[in-house]
């Protein structure tokens, strides 16, 4: 970068932020705290973290940089794909295969002198609380519920409490979260420990579409059933490429497309297309530039308001839809008093089970299905005879192999009892949950 | 092993790039977008944000008109200008940087003041499908609005002002076949079954079926059979209307569930589905009132040699409803998924498809007759168009707008609507009044209220007097609260990038809706406010 480009000293760019200055420095009936310090806070001290450098992330980087913030971190483990280019406007054809976070950061840094974007090409789970603690505000542009829950859990774990049980306000890192699907989206502001968190409102996420195995296997009716059949049954049986399905490999998609078409024609089912096959296999969610712009801008405005107090914050959940006209609706999502993530830290966490005869695999299934836990691949340990014993863990291969046999054993056989405690780790939270098993007599039908 | 790739357009590089949006508006929507020429007046932060969300999805071409030179302030709000460009033409630099987003898109610019351009070349806009303006002073906007109204070119007038923004669509008429409604009830016609459907249902004898088959009869068949039973028990031809009658029918369906040797009912999902479907599958088949008003519209009833295909299709459907359809729209022809064995489900699906095909055939012939009578070529309406129209017949939509210039003419302005809204304390239309006040202020003083730090207080008074003149003109009372005046003067004409980005996304999507003729555009004015907590930050008004 040339010398002049770096020059953002007040001398030669004094008027650049005139627009921002007006709303930051002037008093007004809707302004909560006008301050001549606000802009310099944004430019010299405030640190914002953007999680995700995709559709929302690219927009967020631009918006937050142009709202006067100077130090912005961005974290994303993904690389750039051709299908990103219809909306992720910081990326070009030549960038395909490169790190989203790195390319995005480089672009913003060269377009807006003075701004320092620091990329992190990794998973959010690769960093611990020391990293997350440094930020004033964290804003998420994610497409994964698991990642949202994880960072939500991380920010909750950073809270400290006063002696009277109140949250120490200085330990709160606000989280602004956005999400989009097609022409619909939502944006929300979370003050961890104070307002509804991600886990308080888990039921807001739509359930994933699944098809019963018997339908797929014996009574298919939709093109989707034929595609699922190839994915779930035929692929592992014929193993055409000696590897699991890779949704990004056109040879794989082609094979599935052909087999699904064959199956569909056997059953007189119409409508298997290449696009549908891709959609089902990769679980594709439609996305356009415009909705990303709208939701990211809403989030960026909230980040700006939280950092400066120049206007009242969104309280606390906004939905957007422009399928017909333009529609927004804002409401206050409520905290769940017994939320497993943000409820009282010392509240006991229970899991009701029917009997100790249940197999460990069934317990794991229960943790995945349970509306309050909704785990992905929980790992379980328990204290036995003063020693920590791993019951099952799928994330480390050697441990998985060593504990696989336990899956078939009943809880009794594994030495668990009523009111016994299992420690559960899962990708949905950075914290290990101490869960008390409670045997409940089966309810009479 | 893998055989050669199927010959499918879905495998091209372009369709990979646009995959995520093609799932929303299809290849035909994309083709419409790619052939569109649009014009942007003023490459403000808002202007380039709108274009960004049009260039990325692949709009055919754009032209920017802007006579401004780039200032330092521009760099604080506009992403598509760079630090080396201060003093250069804003139109030129924005065009260059926007074109980098998508090599499939063409773009050019005119480095000239729009007012001057309109005076010198009144026909300049003729070649565009749509014009977008941002932050235009009212005199220019009024003139532009009149010009485009007479050329019948849609205009989207957008504005970003501090924490508030507005989008106004000016379009004389816009027709939509594919409105893609979010939630729809299936079109099953159980109250008006056609002969082959009755025949099929009658061919199934539930009692004689093996359990396995009994569990796999589509709920539609079950629902129809028990509806007939319920009707004969109750001596009626009607559908169950109230909760009690529906509950009655549900119990009747439940009684049909097979029982095991101990008399305990088996779990039959199809019967459960039939009971649930009582609520949505037994709604009387009617022509929705919004569709009826389109079919009775003058443009439909009195076709001319210049009538658009939409209206000719609408007339063909109307004639069908009045004749072959016995008061009903053509059958949609789709069947929701339901628990069933493949053979029976596919057979039922085929019945619906065939009947829809027969309805569409009748309408196609009627449409061809109409084309002939109107002296239009028979190629003007294809069978595919007819099928699309029939599938969407319950969801067709027409928007008729007004000319922006009329809002400024006391004879045609919507003063009553505004004064009523003010008196009723409408949370958002007040900002429309404020923005009109700002316009008047700018016309009188050639600056924005609060533009200069030392003028904020005096400008509040001046703005108040501008607004008083307006409210007097509209015949409504004086505004009692000064809070909004203070807030407006705080902005001082400033543009906040995040607010522009929000509006830019909204505005771009409205343009895409118009160009693709899919989804329903806003009718016709939208206000947005981002500084406070309100249930609704967005207000849509028909102006």
mmCIF file of N, CA, C and O in Angstrom, chain A residues 13-15 18-19 22-23 26 29-30 59 62-63 86 92 111 183-184 219-221 240 254 258 270 274-275 287 290 294 297-298 301 305 310-312 321-323 325-326 328-330, chain B residues 1 3 6 10-11 20-21 23 27 49 52 56 72-73 79 100 182 337-338 340 342 353 450 453 483 489-492 494-495 497-498 501-502 505 509 513 519-520 530-531 533-535 538:
data_model
loop_
_atom_site.group_PDB
_atom_site.id
_atom_site.type_symbol
_atom_site.label_atom_id
_atom_site.label_comp_id
_atom_site.label_asym_id
_atom_site.label_seq_id
_atom_site.Cartn_x
_atom_site.Cartn_y
_atom_site.Cartn_z
ATOM 1 N N UNK A 13 -8.194 14.053 6.178
ATOM 2 C CA UNK A 13 -9.514 13.462 5.966
ATOM 3 C C UNK A 13 -10.513 13.946 7.018
ATOM 4 O O UNK A 13 -11.376 13.200 7.463
ATOM 5 N N UNK A 14 -10.411 15.196 7.386
ATOM 6 C CA UNK A 14 -11.208 15.707 8.495
ATOM 7 C C UNK A 14 -12.710 15.587 8.229
ATOM 8 O O UNK A 14 -13.478 15.375 9.156
ATOM 9 N N UNK A 15 -13.058 15.739 6.993
ATOM 10 C CA UNK A 15 -14.499 15.788 6.716
ATOM 11 C C UNK A 15 -15.116 14.425 6.421
ATOM 12 O O UNK A 15 -16.311 14.303 6.238
ATOM 13 N N UNK A 18 -18.022 13.419 8.721
ATOM 14 C CA UNK A 18 -18.963 14.472 9.091
ATOM 15 C C UNK A 18 -20.371 13.952 9.364
ATOM 16 O O UNK A 18 -21.044 14.392 10.285
ATOM 17 N N UNK A 19 -20.811 13.016 8.534
ATOM 18 C CA UNK A 19 -22.179 12.497 8.694
ATOM 19 C C UNK A 19 -22.337 11.789 10.040
ATOM 20 O O UNK A 19 -23.331 11.965 10.739
ATOM 21 N N UNK A 22 -22.406 14.117 13.181
ATOM 22 C CA UNK A 22 -23.671 14.788 13.502
ATOM 23 C C UNK A 22 -24.518 13.924 14.433
ATOM 24 O O UNK A 22 -25.010 14.406 15.453
ATOM 25 N N UNK A 23 -24.698 12.662 14.089
ATOM 26 C CA UNK A 23 -25.570 11.856 14.963
ATOM 27 C C UNK A 23 -24.888 11.461 16.254
ATOM 28 O O UNK A 23 -25.552 11.149 17.238
ATOM 29 N N UNK A 26 -24.308 15.497 18.364
ATOM 30 C CA UNK A 26 -25.405 16.425 18.649
ATOM 31 C C UNK A 26 -26.422 15.793 19.578
ATOM 32 O O UNK A 26 -26.751 14.632 19.436
ATOM 33 N N UNK A 29 -33.707 14.357 21.094
ATOM 34 C CA UNK A 29 -34.685 13.702 21.971
ATOM 35 C C UNK A 29 -34.566 12.176 21.962
ATOM 36 O O UNK A 29 -34.954 11.519 22.915
ATOM 37 N N UNK A 30 -34.047 11.599 20.871
ATOM 38 C CA UNK A 30 -33.963 10.137 20.787
ATOM 39 C C UNK A 30 -32.529 9.630 20.974
ATOM 40 O O UNK A 30 -32.239 8.472 20.795
ATOM 41 N N UNK A 59 -20.903 -8.130 4.078
ATOM 42 C CA UNK A 59 -21.679 -6.906 4.281
ATOM 43 C C UNK A 59 -21.324 -6.261 5.621
ATOM 44 O O UNK A 59 -21.157 -5.042 5.720
ATOM 45 N N UNK A 62 -18.010 -4.302 5.558
ATOM 46 C CA UNK A 62 -18.177 -3.016 4.879
ATOM 47 C C UNK A 62 -18.948 -2.036 5.770
ATOM 48 O O UNK A 62 -18.521 -0.898 5.977
ATOM 49 N N UNK A 63 -20.084 -2.505 6.288
ATOM 50 C CA UNK A 63 -20.955 -1.613 7.065
ATOM 51 C C UNK A 63 -20.251 -1.106 8.318
ATOM 52 O O UNK A 63 -20.310 0.083 8.645
ATOM 53 N N UNK A 86 -22.415 -14.614 -6.142
ATOM 54 C CA UNK A 86 -23.624 -13.830 -6.435
ATOM 55 C C UNK A 86 -24.000 -12.900 -5.300
ATOM 56 O O UNK A 86 -24.962 -12.166 -5.386
ATOM 57 N N UNK A 92 -13.672 -12.414 -5.781
ATOM 58 C CA UNK A 92 -13.702 -12.472 -7.242
ATOM 59 C C UNK A 92 -13.393 -13.898 -7.690
ATOM 60 O O UNK A 92 -12.893 -14.721 -6.902
ATOM 61 N N UNK A 111 -9.493 -0.896 0.505
ATOM 62 C CA UNK A 111 -10.526 0.056 0.071
ATOM 63 C C UNK A 111 -10.715 1.195 1.062
ATOM 64 O O UNK A 111 -10.924 2.339 0.695
ATOM 65 N N UNK A 183 -35.717 -14.609 0.933
ATOM 66 C CA UNK A 183 -36.144 -13.221 1.129
ATOM 67 C C UNK A 183 -36.523 -12.937 2.576
ATOM 68 O O UNK A 183 -37.160 -11.927 2.865
ATOM 69 N N UNK A 184 -36.161 -13.834 3.469
ATOM 70 C CA UNK A 184 -36.511 -13.645 4.875
ATOM 71 C C UNK A 184 -35.255 -13.566 5.723
ATOM 72 O O UNK A 184 -34.231 -14.143 5.364
ATOM 73 N N UNK A 219 -41.874 -46.781 -0.018
ATOM 74 C CA UNK A 219 -42.995 -46.068 -0.636
ATOM 75 C C UNK A 219 -42.613 -44.639 -1.026
ATOM 76 O O UNK A 219 -43.201 -43.681 -0.555
ATOM 77 N N UNK A 220 -41.645 -44.496 -1.922
ATOM 78 C CA UNK A 220 -41.265 -43.133 -2.325
ATOM 79 C C UNK A 220 -42.399 -42.482 -3.114
ATOM 80 O O UNK A 220 -43.110 -43.161 -3.862
ATOM 81 N N UNK A 221 -42.585 -41.183 -2.918
ATOM 82 C CA UNK A 221 -43.618 -40.448 -3.649
ATOM 83 C C UNK A 221 -43.067 -39.185 -4.290
ATOM 84 O O UNK A 221 -43.543 -38.714 -5.306
ATOM 85 N N UNK A 240 -19.558 -46.136 -4.983
ATOM 86 C CA UNK A 240 -19.003 -45.959 -6.337
ATOM 87 C C UNK A 240 -17.626 -45.273 -6.365
ATOM 88 O O UNK A 240 -16.873 -45.468 -7.313
ATOM 89 N N UNK A 254 -23.391 -36.159 -10.018
ATOM 90 C CA UNK A 254 -23.846 -36.798 -11.251
ATOM 91 C C UNK A 254 -24.322 -38.218 -11.012
ATOM 92 O O UNK A 254 -25.356 -38.630 -11.523
ATOM 93 N N UNK A 258 -28.090 -39.586 -11.557
ATOM 94 C CA UNK A 258 -28.471 -40.674 -12.456
ATOM 95 C C UNK A 258 -29.229 -41.776 -11.730
ATOM 96 O O UNK A 258 -30.265 -42.251 -12.195
ATOM 97 N N UNK A 270 -41.974 -37.941 -11.161
ATOM 98 C CA UNK A 270 -41.304 -36.956 -12.001
ATOM 99 C C UNK A 270 -40.719 -35.834 -11.150
ATOM 100 O O UNK A 270 -41.173 -35.595 -10.034
ATOM 101 N N UNK A 274 -31.076 -31.981 -11.663
ATOM 102 C CA UNK A 274 -29.721 -31.846 -11.129
ATOM 103 C C UNK A 274 -29.704 -30.835 -9.969
ATOM 104 O O UNK A 274 -29.071 -31.045 -8.937
ATOM 105 N N UNK A 275 -30.430 -29.745 -10.174
ATOM 106 C CA UNK A 275 -30.461 -28.704 -9.150
ATOM 107 C C UNK A 275 -31.083 -29.215 -7.856
ATOM 108 O O UNK A 275 -30.602 -28.929 -6.764
ATOM 109 N N UNK A 287 -30.151 -17.968 -1.291
ATOM 110 C CA UNK A 287 -29.597 -16.726 -0.737
ATOM 111 C C UNK A 287 -29.434 -15.685 -1.836
ATOM 112 O O UNK A 287 -29.040 -16.016 -2.944
ATOM 113 N N UNK A 290 -29.581 -9.048 -1.724
ATOM 114 C CA UNK A 290 -30.399 -8.003 -1.101
ATOM 115 C C UNK A 290 -30.738 -8.321 0.355
ATOM 116 O O UNK A 290 -30.605 -7.454 1.222
ATOM 117 N N UNK A 294 -29.721 -6.218 3.832
ATOM 118 C CA UNK A 294 -30.701 -5.699 4.798
ATOM 119 C C UNK A 294 -30.382 -6.173 6.220
ATOM 120 O O UNK A 294 -30.336 -5.372 7.162
ATOM 121 N N UNK A 297 -27.040 -4.843 7.557
ATOM 122 C CA UNK A 297 -27.143 -3.410 7.875
ATOM 123 C C UNK A 297 -27.870 -3.208 9.199
ATOM 124 O O UNK A 297 -27.516 -2.334 9.991
ATOM 125 N N UNK A 298 -28.886 -4.010 9.442
ATOM 126 C CA UNK A 298 -29.602 -3.919 10.716
ATOM 127 C C UNK A 298 -28.650 -4.256 11.867
ATOM 128 O O UNK A 298 -28.604 -3.548 12.876
ATOM 129 N N UNK A 301 -26.078 -1.447 12.359
ATOM 130 C CA UNK A 301 -26.685 -0.296 13.028
ATOM 131 C C UNK A 301 -26.747 -0.547 14.532
ATOM 132 O O UNK A 301 -26.474 0.345 15.335
ATOM 133 N N UNK A 305 -25.027 1.531 17.532
ATOM 134 C CA UNK A 305 -25.796 2.122 18.620
ATOM 135 C C UNK A 305 -25.286 1.619 19.980
ATOM 136 O O UNK A 305 -25.189 2.390 20.937
ATOM 137 N N UNK A 310 -25.866 6.444 20.632
ATOM 138 C CA UNK A 310 -26.459 7.572 19.904
ATOM 139 C C UNK A 310 -27.933 7.350 19.629
ATOM 140 O O UNK A 310 -28.609 8.241 19.137
ATOM 141 N N UNK A 311 -28.444 6.178 19.907
ATOM 142 C CA UNK A 311 -29.875 5.909 19.762
ATOM 143 C C UNK A 311 -30.187 4.631 20.517
ATOM 144 O O UNK A 311 -29.286 3.884 20.898
ATOM 145 N N UNK A 312 -31.485 4.382 20.732
ATOM 146 C CA UNK A 312 -31.910 3.231 21.523
ATOM 147 C C UNK A 312 -31.714 1.928 20.747
ATOM 148 O O UNK A 312 -31.958 1.880 19.555
ATOM 149 N N UNK A 321 -39.068 -9.638 5.955
ATOM 150 C CA UNK A 321 -39.568 -10.477 4.875
ATOM 151 C C UNK A 321 -39.943 -9.553 3.719
ATOM 152 O O UNK A 321 -40.711 -8.604 3.911
ATOM 153 N N UNK A 322 -39.370 -9.766 2.542
ATOM 154 C CA UNK A 322 -39.846 -8.952 1.405
ATOM 155 C C UNK A 322 -40.343 -9.810 0.228
ATOM 156 O O UNK A 322 -40.223 -9.423 -0.914
ATOM 157 N N UNK A 323 -40.975 -10.929 0.576
ATOM 158 C CA UNK A 323 -41.647 -11.734 -0.455
ATOM 159 C C UNK A 323 -42.785 -10.923 -1.075
ATOM 160 O O UNK A 323 -42.939 -10.864 -2.286
ATOM 161 N N UNK A 325 -44.258 -7.046 -0.748
ATOM 162 C CA UNK A 325 -43.994 -5.749 -0.136
ATOM 163 C C UNK A 325 -42.734 -5.821 0.716
ATOM 164 O O UNK A 325 -41.854 -6.654 0.473
ATOM 165 N N UNK A 326 -42.648 -4.958 1.721
ATOM 166 C CA UNK A 326 -41.497 -4.970 2.633
ATOM 167 C C UNK A 326 -42.071 -4.990 4.044
ATOM 168 O O UNK A 326 -42.909 -4.157 4.392
ATOM 169 N N UNK A 328 -41.368 -5.650 8.309
ATOM 170 C CA UNK A 328 -40.532 -5.959 9.473
ATOM 171 C C UNK A 328 -41.424 -6.037 10.704
ATOM 172 O O UNK A 328 -42.488 -5.420 10.751
ATOM 173 N N UNK A 329 -40.995 -6.789 11.664
ATOM 174 C CA UNK A 329 -41.727 -6.878 12.915
ATOM 175 C C UNK A 329 -40.700 -7.051 14.028
ATOM 176 O O UNK A 329 -39.782 -7.860 13.914
ATOM 177 N N UNK A 330 -40.838 -6.240 15.061
ATOM 178 C CA UNK A 330 -39.877 -6.308 16.156
ATOM 179 C C UNK A 330 -40.593 -6.689 17.440
ATOM 180 O O UNK A 330 -41.666 -6.161 17.725
ATOM 181 N N UNK B 1 -18.712 -46.800 -13.590
ATOM 182 C CA UNK B 1 -18.195 -45.570 -12.989
ATOM 183 C C UNK B 1 -18.987 -44.359 -13.500
ATOM 184 O O UNK B 1 -19.949 -44.505 -14.244
ATOM 185 N N UNK B 3 -20.598 -41.744 -15.492
ATOM 186 C CA UNK B 3 -20.810 -41.564 -16.926
ATOM 187 C C UNK B 3 -20.722 -40.073 -17.253
ATOM 188 O O UNK B 3 -20.686 -39.233 -16.355
ATOM 189 N N UNK B 6 -24.711 -35.213 -17.586
ATOM 190 C CA UNK B 6 -25.938 -35.045 -18.349
ATOM 191 C C UNK B 6 -25.973 -33.678 -19.020
ATOM 192 O O UNK B 6 -25.453 -32.694 -18.472
ATOM 193 N N UNK B 10 -28.143 -26.730 -16.066
ATOM 194 C CA UNK B 10 -27.851 -26.494 -14.655
ATOM 195 C C UNK B 10 -26.389 -26.728 -14.315
ATOM 196 O O UNK B 10 -25.955 -26.499 -13.217
ATOM 197 N N UNK B 11 -25.617 -27.205 -15.289
ATOM 198 C CA UNK B 11 -24.218 -27.486 -15.006
ATOM 199 C C UNK B 11 -23.280 -26.394 -15.480
ATOM 200 O O UNK B 11 -22.079 -26.472 -15.271
ATOM 201 N N UNK B 20 -27.708 -20.058 -5.863
ATOM 202 C CA UNK B 20 -28.495 -19.748 -4.666
ATOM 203 C C UNK B 20 -29.691 -18.845 -4.956
ATOM 204 O O UNK B 20 -30.644 -18.822 -4.202
ATOM 205 N N UNK B 21 -29.618 -18.054 -6.041
ATOM 206 C CA UNK B 21 -30.757 -17.192 -6.360
ATOM 207 C C UNK B 21 -31.682 -17.844 -7.386
ATOM 208 O O UNK B 21 -32.882 -17.559 -7.411
ATOM 209 N N UNK B 23 -32.696 -20.656 -7.287
ATOM 210 C CA UNK B 23 -33.673 -21.417 -6.523
ATOM 211 C C UNK B 23 -34.834 -20.541 -6.088
ATOM 212 O O UNK B 23 -35.831 -21.036 -5.574
ATOM 213 N N UNK B 27 -34.679 -20.017 -13.841
ATOM 214 C CA UNK B 27 -33.892 -19.608 -15.008
ATOM 215 C C UNK B 27 -34.602 -18.514 -15.801
ATOM 216 O O UNK B 27 -33.963 -17.647 -16.385
ATOM 217 N N UNK B 49 -25.186 1.179 -3.198
ATOM 218 C CA UNK B 49 -25.661 -0.020 -2.487
ATOM 219 C C UNK B 49 -26.784 -0.695 -3.267
ATOM 220 O O UNK B 49 -26.860 -1.920 -3.333
ATOM 221 N N UNK B 52 -25.186 -2.387 -6.243
ATOM 222 C CA UNK B 52 -24.430 -3.571 -5.813
ATOM 223 C C UNK B 52 -25.321 -4.806 -5.794
ATOM 224 O O UNK B 52 -24.950 -5.853 -6.337
ATOM 225 N N UNK B 56 -24.525 -7.813 -8.641
ATOM 226 C CA UNK B 56 -24.137 -9.153 -8.160
ATOM 227 C C UNK B 56 -25.034 -10.260 -8.730
ATOM 228 O O UNK B 56 -24.532 -11.242 -9.253
ATOM 229 N N UNK B 72 -14.551 14.188 0.316
ATOM 230 C CA UNK B 72 -14.142 13.372 1.470
ATOM 231 C C UNK B 72 -15.346 12.750 2.156
ATOM 232 O O UNK B 72 -15.306 11.608 2.585
ATOM 233 N N UNK B 73 -16.427 13.540 2.242
ATOM 234 C CA UNK B 73 -17.639 13.032 2.900
ATOM 235 C C UNK B 73 -18.182 11.811 2.188
ATOM 236 O O UNK B 73 -18.694 10.887 2.808
ATOM 237 N N UNK B 79 -19.066 2.847 -0.378
ATOM 238 C CA UNK B 79 -18.020 1.829 -0.461
ATOM 239 C C UNK B 79 -17.412 1.753 -1.857
ATOM 240 O O UNK B 79 -16.301 1.267 -2.030
ATOM 241 N N UNK B 100 -16.459 -4.244 -11.297
ATOM 242 C CA UNK B 100 -15.566 -5.305 -10.809
ATOM 243 C C UNK B 100 -16.321 -6.453 -10.152
ATOM 244 O O UNK B 100 -15.806 -7.557 -10.034
ATOM 245 N N UNK B 182 -46.392 -17.274 0.507
ATOM 246 C CA UNK B 182 -45.723 -18.075 1.525
ATOM 247 C C UNK B 182 -46.529 -19.293 1.960
ATOM 248 O O UNK B 182 -46.034 -20.397 1.967
ATOM 249 N N UNK B 337 -47.708 -33.792 -0.370
ATOM 250 C CA UNK B 337 -47.227 -35.129 -0.020
ATOM 251 C C UNK B 337 -48.090 -35.687 1.107
ATOM 252 O O UNK B 337 -48.594 -34.933 1.944
ATOM 253 N N UNK B 338 -48.286 -36.970 1.115
ATOM 254 C CA UNK B 338 -49.068 -37.599 2.177
ATOM 255 C C UNK B 338 -48.631 -39.049 2.305
ATOM 256 O O UNK B 338 -48.116 -39.635 1.357
ATOM 257 N N UNK B 340 -48.644 -42.657 1.939
ATOM 258 C CA UNK B 340 -49.353 -43.466 0.945
ATOM 259 C C UNK B 340 -48.357 -44.412 0.309
ATOM 260 O O UNK B 340 -47.152 -44.186 0.364
ATOM 261 N N UNK B 342 -46.672 -45.935 -3.081
ATOM 262 C CA UNK B 342 -46.287 -45.186 -4.273
ATOM 263 C C UNK B 342 -47.364 -45.236 -5.352
ATOM 264 O O UNK B 342 -47.751 -44.199 -5.894
ATOM 265 N N UNK B 353 -53.090 -33.951 -12.152
ATOM 266 C CA UNK B 353 -52.335 -33.383 -13.281
ATOM 267 C C UNK B 353 -53.173 -33.406 -14.550
ATOM 268 O O UNK B 353 -53.208 -32.433 -15.296
ATOM 269 N N UNK B 450 -29.873 21.863 9.634
ATOM 270 C CA UNK B 450 -28.845 21.319 10.520
ATOM 271 C C UNK B 450 -27.585 20.912 9.793
ATOM 272 O O UNK B 450 -26.715 20.256 10.360
ATOM 273 N N UNK B 453 -23.033 23.026 11.847
ATOM 274 C CA UNK B 453 -23.106 22.860 13.293
ATOM 275 C C UNK B 453 -23.681 24.083 14.014
ATOM 276 O O UNK B 453 -24.421 23.949 14.974
ATOM 277 N N UNK B 483 -40.136 17.101 18.945
ATOM 278 C CA UNK B 483 -39.092 16.077 19.018
ATOM 279 C C UNK B 483 -38.583 15.652 17.643
ATOM 280 O O UNK B 483 -37.383 15.510 17.427
ATOM 281 N N UNK B 489 -33.123 17.650 12.439
ATOM 282 C CA UNK B 489 -32.034 18.633 12.343
ATOM 283 C C UNK B 489 -30.716 18.057 12.860
ATOM 284 O O UNK B 489 -29.642 18.470 12.430
ATOM 285 N N UNK B 490 -30.812 17.092 13.763
ATOM 286 C CA UNK B 490 -29.609 16.406 14.226
ATOM 287 C C UNK B 490 -28.906 15.738 13.040
ATOM 288 O O UNK B 490 -27.682 15.721 12.946
ATOM 289 N N UNK B 491 -29.693 15.181 12.127
ATOM 290 C CA UNK B 491 -29.091 14.485 10.984
ATOM 291 C C UNK B 491 -28.362 15.445 10.042
ATOM 292 O O UNK B 491 -27.391 15.058 9.386
ATOM 293 N N UNK B 492 -28.874 16.663 9.946
ATOM 294 C CA UNK B 492 -28.231 17.665 9.091
ATOM 295 C C UNK B 492 -27.997 17.205 7.660
ATOM 296 O O UNK B 492 -26.990 17.560 7.045
ATOM 297 N N UNK B 494 -27.248 14.302 6.773
ATOM 298 C CA UNK B 494 -26.208 13.266 6.728
ATOM 299 C C UNK B 494 -26.728 11.925 6.257
ATOM 300 O O UNK B 494 -27.893 11.587 6.449
ATOM 301 N N UNK B 495 -25.830 11.168 5.630
ATOM 302 C CA UNK B 495 -26.176 9.820 5.185
ATOM 303 C C UNK B 495 -25.341 8.829 5.988
ATOM 304 O O UNK B 495 -24.113 8.925 6.027
ATOM 305 N N UNK B 497 -24.028 5.067 6.449
ATOM 306 C CA UNK B 497 -23.868 3.950 5.523
ATOM 307 C C UNK B 497 -24.776 2.777 5.838
ATOM 308 O O UNK B 497 -25.368 2.170 4.939
ATOM 309 N N UNK B 498 -24.908 2.412 7.110
ATOM 310 C CA UNK B 498 -25.705 1.223 7.444
ATOM 311 C C UNK B 498 -27.170 1.429 7.065
ATOM 312 O O UNK B 498 -27.841 0.502 6.622
ATOM 313 N N UNK B 501 -27.386 1.019 3.418
ATOM 314 C CA UNK B 501 -27.210 -0.372 3.040
ATOM 315 C C UNK B 501 -28.511 -1.143 3.242
ATOM 316 O O UNK B 501 -28.888 -1.979 2.419
ATOM 317 N N UNK B 502 -29.198 -0.827 4.317
ATOM 318 C CA UNK B 502 -30.506 -1.456 4.557
ATOM 319 C C UNK B 502 -31.459 -1.121 3.408
ATOM 320 O O UNK B 502 -32.052 -2.004 2.781
ATOM 321 N N UNK B 505 -30.595 -2.692 0.003
ATOM 322 C CA UNK B 505 -31.050 -4.070 -0.151
ATOM 323 C C UNK B 505 -32.533 -4.129 -0.476
ATOM 324 O O UNK B 505 -32.946 -4.821 -1.405
ATOM 325 N N UNK B 509 -34.217 -5.261 -4.193
ATOM 326 C CA UNK B 509 -35.155 -6.379 -4.320
ATOM 327 C C UNK B 509 -36.443 -5.938 -4.996
ATOM 328 O O UNK B 509 -37.030 -6.690 -5.769
ATOM 329 N N UNK B 513 -38.006 -7.539 -8.343
ATOM 330 C CA UNK B 513 -39.402 -7.990 -8.458
ATOM 331 C C UNK B 513 -40.056 -7.429 -9.724
ATOM 332 O O UNK B 513 -40.783 -8.136 -10.417
ATOM 333 N N UNK B 519 -42.819 -12.264 -7.430
ATOM 334 C CA UNK B 519 -42.993 -11.718 -6.078
ATOM 335 C C UNK B 519 -43.707 -10.363 -6.167
ATOM 336 O O UNK B 519 -43.755 -9.736 -7.218
ATOM 337 N N UNK B 520 -44.280 -9.941 -5.043
ATOM 338 C CA UNK B 520 -45.128 -8.755 -5.075
ATOM 339 C C UNK B 520 -44.375 -7.515 -4.593
ATOM 340 O O UNK B 520 -43.896 -7.499 -3.459
ATOM 341 N N UNK B 530 -34.655 3.645 11.908
ATOM 342 C CA UNK B 530 -33.747 2.727 12.591
ATOM 343 C C UNK B 530 -33.211 3.246 13.919
ATOM 344 O O UNK B 530 -32.252 2.710 14.430
ATOM 345 N N UNK B 531 -33.815 4.260 14.496
ATOM 346 C CA UNK B 531 -33.182 4.799 15.694
ATOM 347 C C UNK B 531 -33.877 4.410 16.972
ATOM 348 O O UNK B 531 -33.403 4.719 18.057
ATOM 349 N N UNK B 533 -36.961 1.812 19.279
ATOM 350 C CA UNK B 533 -37.577 0.502 19.352
ATOM 351 C C UNK B 533 -39.074 0.657 19.124
ATOM 352 O O UNK B 533 -39.776 1.326 19.851
ATOM 353 N N UNK B 534 -39.534 0.076 18.080
ATOM 354 C CA UNK B 534 -40.947 0.094 17.761
ATOM 355 C C UNK B 534 -41.297 -1.290 17.266
ATOM 356 O O UNK B 534 -40.454 -1.989 16.719
ATOM 357 N N UNK B 535 -42.539 -1.675 17.436
ATOM 358 C CA UNK B 535 -42.970 -2.975 16.930
ATOM 359 C C UNK B 535 -42.707 -3.030 15.433
ATOM 360 O O UNK B 535 -42.195 -3.991 14.896
ATOM 361 N N UNK B 538 -41.012 -0.454 9.912
ATOM 362 C CA UNK B 538 -41.288 -0.256 8.506
ATOM 363 C C UNK B 538 -42.769 0.030 8.337
ATOM 364 O O UNK B 538 -43.596 -0.645 8.941
#
